[in-house]
XYZ file of C-alpha atoms in Angstrom:
766
model
C -14.224 20.532 -6.351
C -15.546 17.517 -8.270
C -16.893 18.313 -11.691
C -19.888 16.332 -12.769
C -18.960 14.103 -15.691
C -20.706 15.280 -18.870
C -22.628 12.890 -21.047
C -20.860 12.043 -24.295
C -22.853 10.632 -27.191
C -21.089 9.072 -30.155
C -22.401 7.236 -33.182
C -20.993 3.814 -33.991
C -21.051 1.815 -37.221
C -23.353 -1.188 -37.528
C -21.913 -4.488 -36.299
C -22.632 -8.083 -37.125
C -24.873 -9.618 -34.494
C -28.049 -8.329 -32.846
C -29.588 -9.243 -29.484
C -33.373 -9.339 -29.839
C -35.843 -8.015 -27.302
C -38.287 -10.270 -25.480
C -40.694 -10.192 -22.579
C -40.372 -12.477 -19.575
C -43.464 -13.726 -17.749
C -42.828 -14.726 -14.139
C -43.789 -18.089 -12.698
C -44.073 -19.191 -9.133
C -40.903 -19.503 -7.096
C -41.109 -23.325 -7.076
C -41.655 -23.560 -10.812
C -38.815 -21.129 -11.499
C -36.405 -23.301 -9.515
C -37.549 -26.425 -11.354
C -36.940 -24.691 -14.669
C -33.507 -23.617 -13.531
C -32.527 -27.135 -12.532
C -33.691 -28.462 -15.888
C -31.795 -25.806 -17.759
C -28.695 -26.408 -15.675
C -28.734 -30.116 -16.509
C -29.537 -29.565 -20.170
C -27.405 -26.584 -21.120
C -24.787 -26.393 -18.339
C -26.193 -23.056 -17.215
C -25.822 -21.794 -13.672
C -28.159 -20.834 -10.874
C -26.953 -17.433 -9.717
C -28.372 -16.281 -6.397
C -28.004 -12.511 -6.083
C -29.950 -9.318 -6.336
C -29.829 -9.532 -10.119
C -31.776 -11.696 -12.529
C -29.800 -13.638 -15.094
C -30.198 -13.698 -18.823
C -27.926 -16.139 -20.663
C -26.885 -15.627 -24.276
C -24.468 -17.212 -26.729
C -22.688 -15.223 -29.415
C -23.322 -16.319 -32.991
C -24.072 -14.716 -36.311
C -27.771 -15.331 -35.681
C -29.878 -13.121 -33.487
C -29.249 -13.815 -29.787
C -32.078 -15.599 -27.992
C -32.568 -15.855 -24.254
C -31.494 -19.202 -22.774
C -32.199 -18.709 -19.094
C -34.710 -16.703 -17.121
C -34.541 -16.862 -13.335
C -35.728 -15.447 -10.097
C -33.565 -12.938 -8.265
C -32.919 -13.905 -4.650
C -34.296 -17.223 -3.530
C -37.179 -15.836 -1.513
C -40.563 -17.138 -0.468
C -42.288 -15.097 -3.123
C -42.625 -15.134 -6.872
C -40.016 -13.093 -8.721
C -41.066 -9.856 -10.300
C -41.566 -9.686 -14.044
C -38.478 -8.573 -15.958
C -38.735 -5.591 -18.222
C -37.782 -5.967 -21.838
C -34.040 -5.981 -22.276
C -32.207 -3.836 -24.800
C -30.922 -5.046 -28.117
C -27.173 -5.126 -28.747
C -25.029 -5.405 -31.800
C -21.778 -7.241 -31.226
C -18.628 -8.072 -33.135
C -15.675 -10.313 -32.254
C -13.731 -7.332 -30.957
C -10.012 -6.789 -30.438
C -7.465 -8.670 -28.363
C -5.734 -5.476 -27.251
C -5.743 -3.557 -25.072
C -6.703 -5.890 -22.253
C -9.557 -4.735 -20.065
C -12.286 -2.412 -21.325
C -11.675 0.146 -24.037
C -13.759 2.452 -26.162
C -13.462 1.878 -29.915
C -15.245 3.075 -33.042
C -17.204 -0.176 -32.984
C -18.360 0.127 -29.382
C -17.093 -0.992 -25.973
C -14.392 -3.654 -26.271
C -13.765 -6.293 -23.597
C -10.601 -8.417 -23.585
C -9.295 -10.844 -20.976
C -6.362 -13.255 -20.864
C -6.838 -16.918 -19.930
C -4.446 -19.456 -21.348
C -6.140 -22.565 -20.008
C -9.817 -21.587 -20.166
C -12.201 -23.646 -22.287
C -15.180 -21.285 -21.927
C -15.488 -17.582 -21.129
C -18.745 -15.738 -20.501
C -18.990 -11.977 -20.172
C -21.529 -10.903 -17.542
C -22.983 -7.403 -17.753
C -25.255 -5.456 -15.441
C -26.632 -2.321 -17.081
C -27.693 0.808 -15.235
C -31.204 0.346 -13.858
C -32.412 3.189 -16.031
C -31.634 0.968 -19.016
C -32.333 -2.525 -17.718
C -32.626 -4.240 -14.335
C -30.919 -7.597 -14.685
C -27.765 -9.432 -15.657
C -26.893 -10.312 -19.231
C -24.458 -13.136 -19.974
C -22.640 -13.408 -23.289
C -20.814 -16.678 -23.940
C -17.760 -16.062 -26.116
C -17.205 -18.321 -29.118
C -13.657 -19.752 -28.902
C -13.492 -19.804 -32.701
C -14.462 -16.166 -33.185
C -13.839 -14.428 -29.879
C -10.393 -15.754 -29.083
C -6.974 -14.684 -30.350
C -4.234 -16.805 -28.874
C -4.859 -16.769 -25.124
C -6.999 -13.627 -25.158
C -10.796 -13.718 -25.242
C -12.549 -10.631 -26.555
C -15.836 -9.136 -27.681
C -17.050 -5.689 -28.735
C -20.567 -4.468 -27.916
C -22.116 -1.526 -29.685
C -24.371 1.014 -27.964
C -23.488 0.035 -24.411
C -23.703 2.999 -22.039
C -20.392 4.825 -21.664
C -20.524 4.549 -17.901
C -22.387 2.889 -15.052
C -22.070 -0.625 -16.505
C -20.867 -3.391 -14.168
C -19.159 -6.411 -15.652
C -17.327 -9.602 -14.781
C -16.582 -13.019 -16.227
C -17.528 -16.619 -15.677
C -14.669 -18.846 -16.783
C -14.496 -22.603 -17.112
C -11.625 -24.900 -17.900
C -9.883 -28.090 -16.821
C -10.836 -29.240 -13.352
C -7.511 -31.010 -12.810
C -6.479 -29.784 -9.377
C -3.147 -31.605 -9.463
C -2.190 -29.666 -12.597
C -2.786 -26.337 -10.874
C -6.239 -25.446 -12.212
C -8.966 -23.954 -10.005
C -11.693 -23.157 -12.530
C -15.216 -22.632 -11.173
C -17.694 -21.104 -13.580
C -20.262 -20.475 -10.859
C -18.244 -17.441 -9.703
C -18.302 -14.055 -11.418
C -14.712 -12.856 -11.620
C -13.203 -9.379 -11.623
C -11.257 -8.360 -14.722
C -7.571 -7.976 -13.718
C -7.360 -4.953 -16.025
C -10.501 -3.216 -14.723
C -9.630 0.427 -14.058
C -12.511 0.889 -11.613
C -14.113 -1.540 -9.167
C -17.651 -1.389 -7.810
C -18.446 -3.075 -4.500
C -19.922 -1.855 -1.263
C -19.928 1.920 -1.075
C -19.294 2.494 2.653
C -16.128 1.337 4.401
C -16.799 -1.391 6.961
C -20.523 -1.688 6.170
C -21.096 -5.092 7.777
C -24.675 -5.243 6.500
C -23.150 -5.660 3.055
C -20.138 -7.782 3.906
C -20.955 -10.523 1.371
C -21.151 -8.153 -1.566
C -19.639 -9.077 -4.909
C -17.090 -6.930 -6.709
C -17.454 -5.977 -10.369
C -15.373 -4.081 -12.852
C -16.800 -0.889 -14.255
C -15.690 1.921 -16.548
C -16.204 5.610 -17.174
C -15.949 7.015 -20.684
C -18.263 9.917 -19.836
C -16.054 12.165 -17.748
C -13.840 14.837 -19.179
C -10.101 14.467 -18.542
C -9.076 15.590 -15.078
C -7.933 19.205 -14.941
C -4.467 19.200 -13.353
C -4.250 22.992 -13.754
C -2.130 25.345 -15.831
C 0.519 25.878 -13.141
C 0.607 22.276 -11.993
C 3.997 20.602 -11.798
C 5.531 17.551 -10.215
C 7.651 18.213 -7.112
C 10.592 16.147 -8.468
C 12.366 16.142 -5.104
C 15.880 14.651 -5.226
C 16.014 11.362 -3.382
C 18.689 12.634 -0.983
C 16.271 15.354 0.176
C 13.251 13.151 0.898
C 11.687 12.887 4.340
C 9.006 10.196 4.063
C 5.858 10.027 6.184
C 4.273 6.556 6.113
C 0.536 6.865 6.547
C -2.867 5.260 6.066
C -5.376 7.340 4.085
C -8.386 6.225 6.083
C -6.796 6.201 9.532
C -5.403 9.713 9.067
C -8.812 11.404 9.299
C -11.312 8.667 10.293
C -11.423 9.687 13.954
C -14.040 12.204 15.035
C -11.252 14.321 16.546
C -10.267 15.208 12.966
C -13.186 17.686 13.109
C -14.128 16.850 9.536
C -17.657 16.169 8.360
C -18.516 12.514 8.836
C -18.866 11.930 5.087
C -15.354 13.246 4.542
C -13.560 11.344 7.300
C -11.242 8.605 6.127
C -11.292 9.798 2.519
C -8.887 11.135 -0.070
C -10.503 14.558 0.354
C -10.090 14.279 4.117
C -6.350 13.926 3.640
C -6.331 17.146 1.607
C -7.817 18.999 4.563
C -4.880 17.928 6.729
C -2.060 18.909 4.370
C -1.302 21.927 6.622
C -0.331 19.456 9.342
C 2.130 17.733 7.031
C 3.652 21.084 6.111
C 3.933 22.108 9.744
C 5.625 18.810 10.530
C 8.026 19.353 7.632
C 7.818 16.086 5.667
C 7.950 16.280 1.873
C 6.729 12.815 0.836
C 3.861 10.613 1.942
C 4.034 6.853 1.548
C 0.435 5.661 1.455
C -0.446 2.239 2.786
C -2.249 0.260 0.046
C -4.815 2.243 -1.917
C -5.563 -0.426 -4.532
C -9.073 -1.873 -4.206
C -9.302 -4.348 -1.327
C -12.099 -5.944 0.693
C -11.833 -4.666 4.245
C -14.452 -7.209 5.393
C -12.787 -10.298 3.954
C -12.093 -11.615 7.469
C -15.833 -11.675 8.178
C -16.969 -13.792 5.245
C -16.780 -17.024 7.233
C -16.534 -17.935 10.939
C -12.926 -17.829 12.127
C -10.915 -16.479 15.087
C -10.378 -13.167 13.259
C -13.944 -12.591 12.078
C -14.381 -9.619 14.416
C -11.776 -7.559 12.577
C -11.770 -5.108 9.685
C -8.716 -5.009 7.443
C -7.665 -1.368 7.657
C -4.127 -1.684 6.299
C -5.206 -3.033 2.910
C -2.492 -5.611 2.201
C -4.985 -7.826 0.379
C -5.341 -6.605 -3.178
C -8.363 -7.397 -5.360
C -7.242 -5.365 -8.372
C -4.003 -3.557 -9.256
C -5.459 -0.692 -11.319
C -8.429 0.621 -9.346
C -8.170 3.088 -6.444
C -9.863 1.974 -3.238
C -13.453 3.026 -3.893
C -14.473 3.289 -0.238
C -11.945 6.059 0.291
C -14.255 8.290 -1.749
C -16.207 10.859 0.234
C -19.921 10.411 0.900
C -19.882 6.772 -0.270
C -19.418 8.158 -3.765
C -18.205 4.957 -5.431
C -15.416 4.178 -7.898
C -15.715 7.084 -10.341
C -15.683 9.611 -7.537
C -12.833 7.737 -5.838
C -10.744 8.038 -8.994
C -11.489 11.733 -9.293
C -10.835 12.483 -5.634
C -7.585 10.507 -5.644
C -6.374 12.843 -8.377
C -7.549 15.840 -6.372
C -5.497 14.540 -3.449
C -2.347 14.055 -5.550
C -2.789 17.483 -7.113
C -3.148 19.126 -3.709
C -0.155 17.306 -2.245
C 1.973 18.226 -5.247
C 0.814 21.822 -4.927
C 2.170 21.752 -1.378
C 5.493 20.326 -2.563
C 4.784 16.844 -1.196
C 5.420 13.721 -3.262
C 3.140 10.676 -3.284
C 4.622 7.188 -2.965
C 2.313 4.180 -3.028
C 2.845 1.043 -0.952
C 2.022 -1.643 -3.526
C 1.336 -5.333 -2.935
C 2.245 -7.498 -5.918
C 3.524 -10.453 -3.898
C 0.068 -11.922 -3.166
C -3.635 -11.144 -3.544
C -6.788 -11.369 -1.462
C -7.649 -14.852 -2.793
C -6.046 -16.622 0.204
C -5.133 -20.324 0.127
C -6.552 -23.609 -1.122
C -8.158 -24.443 2.207
C -10.332 -21.333 2.441
C -10.078 -19.547 -0.896
C -11.714 -16.202 -1.508
C -11.950 -16.405 -5.291
C -12.585 -13.020 -6.855
C -10.344 -12.852 -9.932
C -6.975 -14.424 -10.746
C -7.606 -17.840 -9.172
C -10.663 -18.437 -11.330
C -9.243 -16.843 -14.470
C -6.072 -18.919 -14.677
C -4.655 -20.065 -11.348
C -1.710 -21.876 -12.922
C -0.521 -18.692 -14.624
C -1.162 -16.114 -11.920
C 0.098 -18.046 -8.882
C 3.102 -20.157 -7.996
C 2.032 -23.776 -7.521
C 3.973 -26.774 -6.295
C 3.443 -29.374 -9.009
C 5.292 -31.904 -6.845
C 2.732 -31.535 -4.063
C -0.712 -31.795 -5.664
C -0.228 -28.318 -7.157
C -0.751 -26.642 -3.798
C -0.254 -22.896 -3.771
C 3.229 -21.869 -2.708
C 3.185 -19.328 0.094
C 6.194 -17.014 0.286
C 4.024 -14.057 1.275
C 2.538 -15.503 4.470
C -0.993 -14.892 3.190
C -1.807 -18.184 1.485
C -0.653 -17.539 -2.076
C 2.258 -16.065 -4.027
C 1.760 -14.022 -7.179
C 3.706 -15.463 -10.104
C 5.458 -12.164 -10.800
C 8.073 -13.317 -13.291
C 5.670 -15.148 -15.587
C 5.626 -13.019 -18.781
C 1.869 -12.418 -18.651
C 1.866 -11.520 -14.965
C 4.948 -9.356 -15.371
C 3.248 -7.326 -18.090
C 0.152 -6.921 -15.899
C 2.298 -5.489 -13.095
C 4.170 -3.156 -15.441
C 0.937 -1.905 -16.990
C -0.471 -1.312 -13.516
C 2.551 0.721 -12.419
C 2.496 2.779 -15.611
C -1.218 3.421 -15.106
C -0.640 4.929 -11.673
C 2.122 7.145 -13.032
C 0.347 8.361 -16.173
C -3.250 8.490 -14.918
C -2.709 9.484 -11.286
C 0.736 11.184 -11.400
C 2.159 9.326 -8.412
C 5.868 9.782 -7.755
C 6.990 6.330 -6.719
C 6.308 2.937 -5.237
C 7.319 0.919 -2.210
C 7.037 -2.797 -3.013
C 5.736 -4.922 -0.146
C 7.702 -8.151 0.450
C 9.682 -7.372 -2.675
C 11.880 -10.473 -2.425
C 8.927 -12.361 -3.921
C 9.663 -10.387 -7.101
C 13.053 -12.110 -7.103
C 11.644 -15.642 -7.347
C 11.156 -17.654 -10.509
C 7.863 -19.241 -11.460
C 8.688 -22.261 -9.289
C 9.614 -20.089 -6.307
C 13.371 -20.496 -6.680
C 15.372 -17.276 -6.057
C 16.924 -15.815 -9.213
C 19.788 -13.349 -9.426
C 18.463 -11.160 -12.239
C 14.668 -11.254 -11.955
C 13.058 -10.060 -15.210
C 10.356 -8.003 -13.476
C 12.779 -6.089 -11.250
C 14.970 -5.345 -14.261
C 11.991 -4.275 -16.361
C 10.825 -1.856 -13.667
C 14.356 -0.456 -13.431
C 14.588 0.127 -17.191
C 11.022 1.196 -17.980
C 10.832 4.638 -19.610
C 7.517 5.592 -17.960
C 8.779 4.608 -14.515
C 12.140 6.311 -14.982
C 11.151 9.383 -12.953
C 9.782 7.310 -10.075
C 11.264 6.482 -6.723
C 11.274 2.692 -6.405
C 11.738 1.154 -2.978
C 11.936 -2.525 -2.053
C 10.993 -4.162 1.207
C 13.859 -6.612 0.631
C 12.585 -9.735 2.342
C 9.664 -12.150 2.192
C 8.055 -14.743 4.441
C 9.974 -17.555 2.770
C 13.299 -16.438 4.239
C 14.704 -14.587 1.217
C 16.416 -11.714 3.083
C 18.051 -9.326 0.624
C 18.853 -6.201 2.660
C 21.807 -4.623 0.874
C 21.632 -7.295 -1.824
C 18.377 -6.597 -3.618
C 18.880 -6.692 -7.434
C 18.802 -2.979 -8.115
C 20.357 -1.840 -11.420
C 21.566 1.156 -9.349
C 17.979 2.406 -9.073
C 16.190 0.540 -6.317
C 16.242 1.856 -2.773
C 15.566 -0.517 0.125
C 13.873 -0.484 3.480
C 16.971 -0.938 5.628
C 15.866 -3.471 8.233
C 19.382 -3.602 9.684
C 19.230 0.139 10.334
C 15.995 -0.316 12.303
C 17.406 -3.118 14.451
C 20.826 -1.566 15.127
C 19.443 1.865 16.028
C 16.876 0.314 18.363
C 19.430 -1.841 20.118
C 21.963 0.936 20.684
C 19.485 3.572 21.897
C 17.931 1.176 24.412
C 21.385 0.329 25.737
C 22.332 -3.092 24.381
C 26.006 -3.944 24.724
C 28.330 -4.172 21.732
C 26.212 -2.045 19.391
C 28.294 1.149 19.120
C 30.103 0.171 15.933
C 26.879 -0.891 14.235
C 25.174 2.313 15.349
C 27.996 4.398 13.859
C 27.824 2.456 10.577
C 24.082 3.048 10.255
C 24.318 6.755 11.139
C 27.019 7.174 8.496
C 24.864 5.741 5.679
C 25.285 1.946 5.810
C 28.171 1.911 3.363
C 28.735 -1.745 4.257
C 25.429 -2.502 2.524
C 25.027 0.085 -0.222
C 28.462 1.254 -1.339
C 28.367 -1.017 -4.378
C 28.543 0.002 -8.046
C 26.692 3.316 -8.413
C 24.450 3.036 -5.373
C 24.097 6.031 -3.070
C 23.428 6.620 0.641
C 19.813 7.558 -0.166
C 19.214 4.011 -1.417
C 19.041 3.158 2.275
C 15.541 4.041 3.490
C 16.227 4.476 7.193
C 13.444 3.846 9.638
C 13.033 3.044 13.304
C 9.263 2.581 13.089
C 6.921 1.427 10.322
C 3.258 0.431 10.177
C 4.219 -3.172 10.897
C 5.380 -3.424 14.505
C 5.384 -1.138 17.520
C 4.708 2.572 17.272
C 7.501 4.773 18.612
C 5.661 5.267 21.902
C 5.100 1.539 22.281
C 8.748 0.848 21.461
C 9.699 2.645 24.677
C 6.689 1.430 26.698
C 6.455 -2.336 26.127
C 8.903 -5.199 26.352
C 6.450 -7.637 24.787
C 3.715 -7.520 22.174
C 0.107 -7.497 23.382
C -1.905 -8.835 20.438
C -4.724 -10.698 22.196
C -7.328 -8.490 20.504
C -6.318 -9.962 17.138
C -7.867 -13.343 17.909
C -4.776 -15.432 17.190
C -3.772 -16.195 20.755
C -0.825 -13.830 20.603
C 0.858 -15.943 17.901
C 0.826 -13.184 15.289
C 3.226 -10.274 15.033
C 6.975 -10.117 15.406
C 8.616 -11.367 18.594
C 11.969 -9.616 18.033
C 11.069 -5.993 18.656
C 14.245 -4.798 20.404
C 12.036 -2.656 22.598
C 12.395 -1.478 26.212
C 9.563 -0.357 28.469
C 11.852 1.903 30.539
C 10.911 0.088 33.738
C 7.163 -0.601 33.692
C 5.125 -2.470 31.072
C 2.533 -0.228 29.490
C 0.828 2.873 30.780
C 2.052 4.417 34.012
C 1.720 7.606 36.051
C 5.361 7.425 37.150
C 6.790 10.809 36.161
C 10.378 9.587 35.969
C 9.540 6.734 33.627
C 7.407 8.960 31.422
C 10.252 11.491 31.230
C 12.672 8.721 30.251
C 10.280 7.515 27.560
C 10.010 11.042 26.193
C 13.814 11.321 26.020
C 14.119 7.986 24.269
C 11.585 8.927 21.602
C 13.505 12.135 20.943
C 16.778 10.201 20.841
C 15.384 7.895 18.178
C 14.067 10.791 16.124
C 17.326 12.713 16.393
C 19.325 9.672 15.271
C 16.978 9.165 12.306
C 17.196 12.771 11.161
C 21.002 13.031 11.340
C 21.630 9.714 9.561
C 22.850 9.676 5.978
C 20.189 8.103 3.781
C 16.453 8.614 3.346
C 14.530 8.938 6.636
C 11.012 7.546 7.017
C 8.727 8.038 10.029
C 5.288 6.661 10.859
C 2.062 8.644 11.061
C 1.265 9.434 14.674
C 4.781 9.188 16.027
C 4.926 12.986 15.954
C 2.614 13.061 18.982
C 3.371 9.646 20.520
C 0.556 7.436 19.244
C -0.005 4.185 21.118
C -1.558 0.911 20.050
C -1.222 -0.345 23.640
C 1.435 -2.848 22.708
C -0.303 -4.359 19.663
C 2.430 -4.768 17.056
C 0.172 -6.193 14.333
C -2.873 -3.937 14.341
C -3.976 -4.478 10.722
C -7.511 -5.506 11.708
C -8.658 -2.640 13.947
C -10.684 0.196 12.477
C -10.529 2.050 15.780
C -8.470 4.545 17.755
C -5.731 1.897 17.898
C -4.892 2.834 14.306
C -6.664 6.150 13.813
C -4.728 9.401 14.145
C -5.753 11.126 17.371
C -5.937 14.821 16.600
C -6.782 15.717 20.185
C -3.562 14.136 21.413
C -1.645 16.008 18.739
C -2.981 19.315 20.040
C -2.033 18.352 23.585
C 1.578 17.657 22.510
C 1.977 20.521 20.019
C 4.332 22.543 22.240
C 6.443 19.622 23.409
C 6.805 16.347 21.546
C 5.477 17.557 18.187
C 7.541 20.719 18.360
C 10.751 18.722 18.748
C 9.887 16.360 15.903
C 8.979 19.189 13.523
C 12.059 21.260 14.281
C 14.355 18.264 13.888
C 12.946 17.500 10.426
C 13.365 21.109 9.327
C 16.909 21.191 10.733
C 17.798 18.214 8.557
C 16.353 19.833 5.444
C 18.281 23.045 6.070
C 21.686 21.369 6.530
C 23.233 19.759 3.465
C 25.811 17.941 5.577
C 23.019 15.626 6.770
C 21.867 14.830 3.217
C 25.000 14.008 1.266
C 24.775 12.786 -2.310
C 27.739 10.438 -1.886
C 29.048 8.281 0.900
C 30.988 9.923 3.717
C 34.746 10.039 3.255
C 37.405 10.421 5.953
C 37.497 14.196 5.586
C 33.724 14.440 6.075
C 33.610 13.056 9.621
C 35.694 12.866 12.767
C 34.892 10.014 15.133
C 35.712 11.256 18.640
C 36.206 7.730 19.823
C 39.026 5.617 21.219
C 36.827 2.953 22.724
C 35.498 1.090 19.665
C 36.302 -2.376 20.926
C 34.859 -1.998 24.414
C 31.656 -4.059 24.298
C 30.347 -2.198 27.347
C 30.713 1.249 25.823
C 27.356 2.825 25.028
C 28.557 6.342 24.235
C 29.314 7.712 20.764
C 30.432 11.216 19.748
C 31.444 12.538 16.334
C 31.698 15.673 14.192
C 30.317 16.195 10.699
C 32.225 18.698 8.548
C 30.346 20.729 5.962
C 33.444 22.259 4.345
C 32.426 25.827 5.187
C 32.944 25.785 8.923
C 29.352 24.996 9.830
C 30.270 21.747 11.525
C 27.875 19.696 13.634
C 28.818 17.849 16.819
C 26.683 14.927 18.018
C 26.852 12.738 21.095
C 24.593 9.841 22.093
C 24.682 8.414 25.602
C 22.864 5.088 26.065
C 24.317 4.478 29.527
C 22.219 4.708 32.674
C 24.666 7.301 34.020
C 25.962 10.669 32.835
C 29.020 11.011 30.639
C 31.239 14.078 30.954
C 32.635 14.411 27.465
C 35.292 16.702 26.078
C 34.051 19.061 23.383
C 36.595 19.597 20.580
C 37.505 23.066 19.424
C 35.126 24.475 16.826
C 36.310 25.494 13.360
C 38.208 28.749 13.082
C 36.217 31.902 13.852
C 33.292 29.782 15.026
C 31.723 28.923 18.372
C 29.634 25.982 19.460
C 25.926 26.576 19.993
C 23.699 24.005 21.619
C 20.724 23.235 19.388
C 19.529 19.943 20.920
C 19.686 18.373 24.351
C 17.017 15.694 24.666
C 17.378 15.721 28.470
C 15.966 19.242 28.688
C 12.301 20.103 28.758
C 10.603 21.958 25.941
C 11.392 24.521 24.612
C 15.012 24.125 25.771
C 15.297 20.657 24.216
C 15.484 22.280 20.774
C 16.619 25.872 20.246
C 16.784 26.683 16.552
C 19.177 29.622 16.862
C 21.268 27.726 19.388
C 22.444 28.506 22.905
C 25.939 29.915 23.242
C 28.447 29.554 26.048
C 29.369 25.905 25.505
C 32.417 25.044 27.591
C 35.174 22.550 26.833
C 33.192 19.752 28.492
C 29.533 18.790 28.528
C 27.616 16.504 30.856
C 25.514 14.263 28.623
C 22.686 12.908 30.784
C 21.740 9.210 30.906
C 19.767 8.074 27.866
C 20.068 11.407 26.097
C 21.737 13.043 23.123
C 23.037 16.474 22.176
C 23.604 18.348 18.930
C 25.922 21.359 18.726
C 26.313 23.592 15.706
C 29.395 25.694 14.885
C 28.283 29.251 14.154
C 29.926 32.644 13.791
């Protein structure tokens, strides 16, 4: 349950400067515009067209006086009269901490901008206090310490205040500056962001985003018996998922106000437990603008960004994942409720974080909301040899300047915030090779940010996972700078497993290497098998069902003429492209999905699966579905129920089998005595059959065979360990429930016919 935040009243000492009250008498719309133009020319003040009136002030030791009074929206009617505005007492404030903080002297605001020449704090008070915008121009002589601008305001409300900044500076484009003081900018250190309240509300697609704060609420109650799961990395089974898409569909049977929310996810924790996973990796939950594609006409302006790889702010939880359109404070509270509930169920929370780029796009069509207008030259990589154009190693128009000292500290503070405030257990870094580039984009061997994350005391308990490539060609699979701490998305695992299972020639050796823990990539220094995050499917690309149902991507709905999305999918449609009623092809597809899942769950390393693959979710061949807030991405709970006793059952039992057998989750790399390769055909490029035995040291050996031929293989079964017999646990060629028998089926002879495109697992038991 959400506790209502209590009101906290504190007394503050008297400060230096006072803002006087005044009354504003409206004029006609035409006269108001004339006054605004005159004021703009005379005092360099701005015309701000929004739902809020503007009041402009300058800080000084004299009483503040209003400099600008304006109409609200430019409408064909006279603006309403403004109420009197409250008086404030202000002081220069403190340079640290950055962002908004509560001090004995009031509410302190501090923002970094190295190259700014003018900074104005813009405040919108709760309507119960004042209906309008107040602008406070900071004095560079009194409100600046080094590169940090700051001010402290006494008697501001302790919550419900919206704020942003107007920042001006050099207009020299070729030097990397993009200052524009007509735009109100979001504080990079804002802990909460206010924007539209309802996800995908197209009637409010042009809304502005503001920082806000909450010093009213009591600390979140994590509970007396609360504890972190602290699951060893070797024991993780990761479930990659999207918070909204998990429960947004009406088949979730949740109340409409709860669908697609943090609280909605809590309601479905029983499903995660039934499946057997013990970690969720959440697609981005930092504040992002899902309607950014609709802000101007373009081929993608019909889409809604549901994946969230377009960060506005690195500290604030996505506010539109709150239930009932509750806004940022409720979002923060409910996010903690979600983490608490997941931890109570023994499930860790890993966040997919995007520090390689932001939502602000490119120089051609910028969407300036924060960093670009605050100090573009600091926050982004620019090519000073090419008119200071933004460098683009992220494929999204800009590249965050991660190894600049100021930017590096921002990222570290953000990560610490999510660990200390929200108790998350780890991070997966999107396009993490960007973190390995210097400020000019050149790759560096020992990137300061990656090292700092590795050594940070607050982050020491966290799982840290790199997606070890970027869109600039820096492919670091197996080579990501790691300080023996970083795990990696193993892209080579994905490709090699796909190619072998679908029957490509010459892949048996690679398949064996990946199953055994990718020692060729990770057996370096003190790295472990679990530093390989093994996956066949991720959010980006085909779903598991589509991997066995489509040879080619079908992305026409994205509006980019089919030019987006990966072309190298290593997929096979099993004979017909897309949906079919052919029973034989559908049976083959079912076997192939089980083969992939079996291979993933018996591989040394850390397995990761995608939400929806447990029932066979389809996106109808779209391998880049980021922009569809529909059933293409949304979990289909009705389909899950239909597959509970077949597909889902197999997936769940296979996960639980892995977690109950230590031989599949070894701490160290496999040695010769740990495995027997039943193979004398390694160098035959046409061989698509692999069999081997894993030895657990206590006689509970496991035998596995994978047949990727289009014909059966009659294979010899080796003798079991002494005083043991072989029991068949898995045969993916059999129908449910015979495809997986937990207690095993006895009577295994000395040979076994392994059907085409199938796999078996035998367990030695007494």
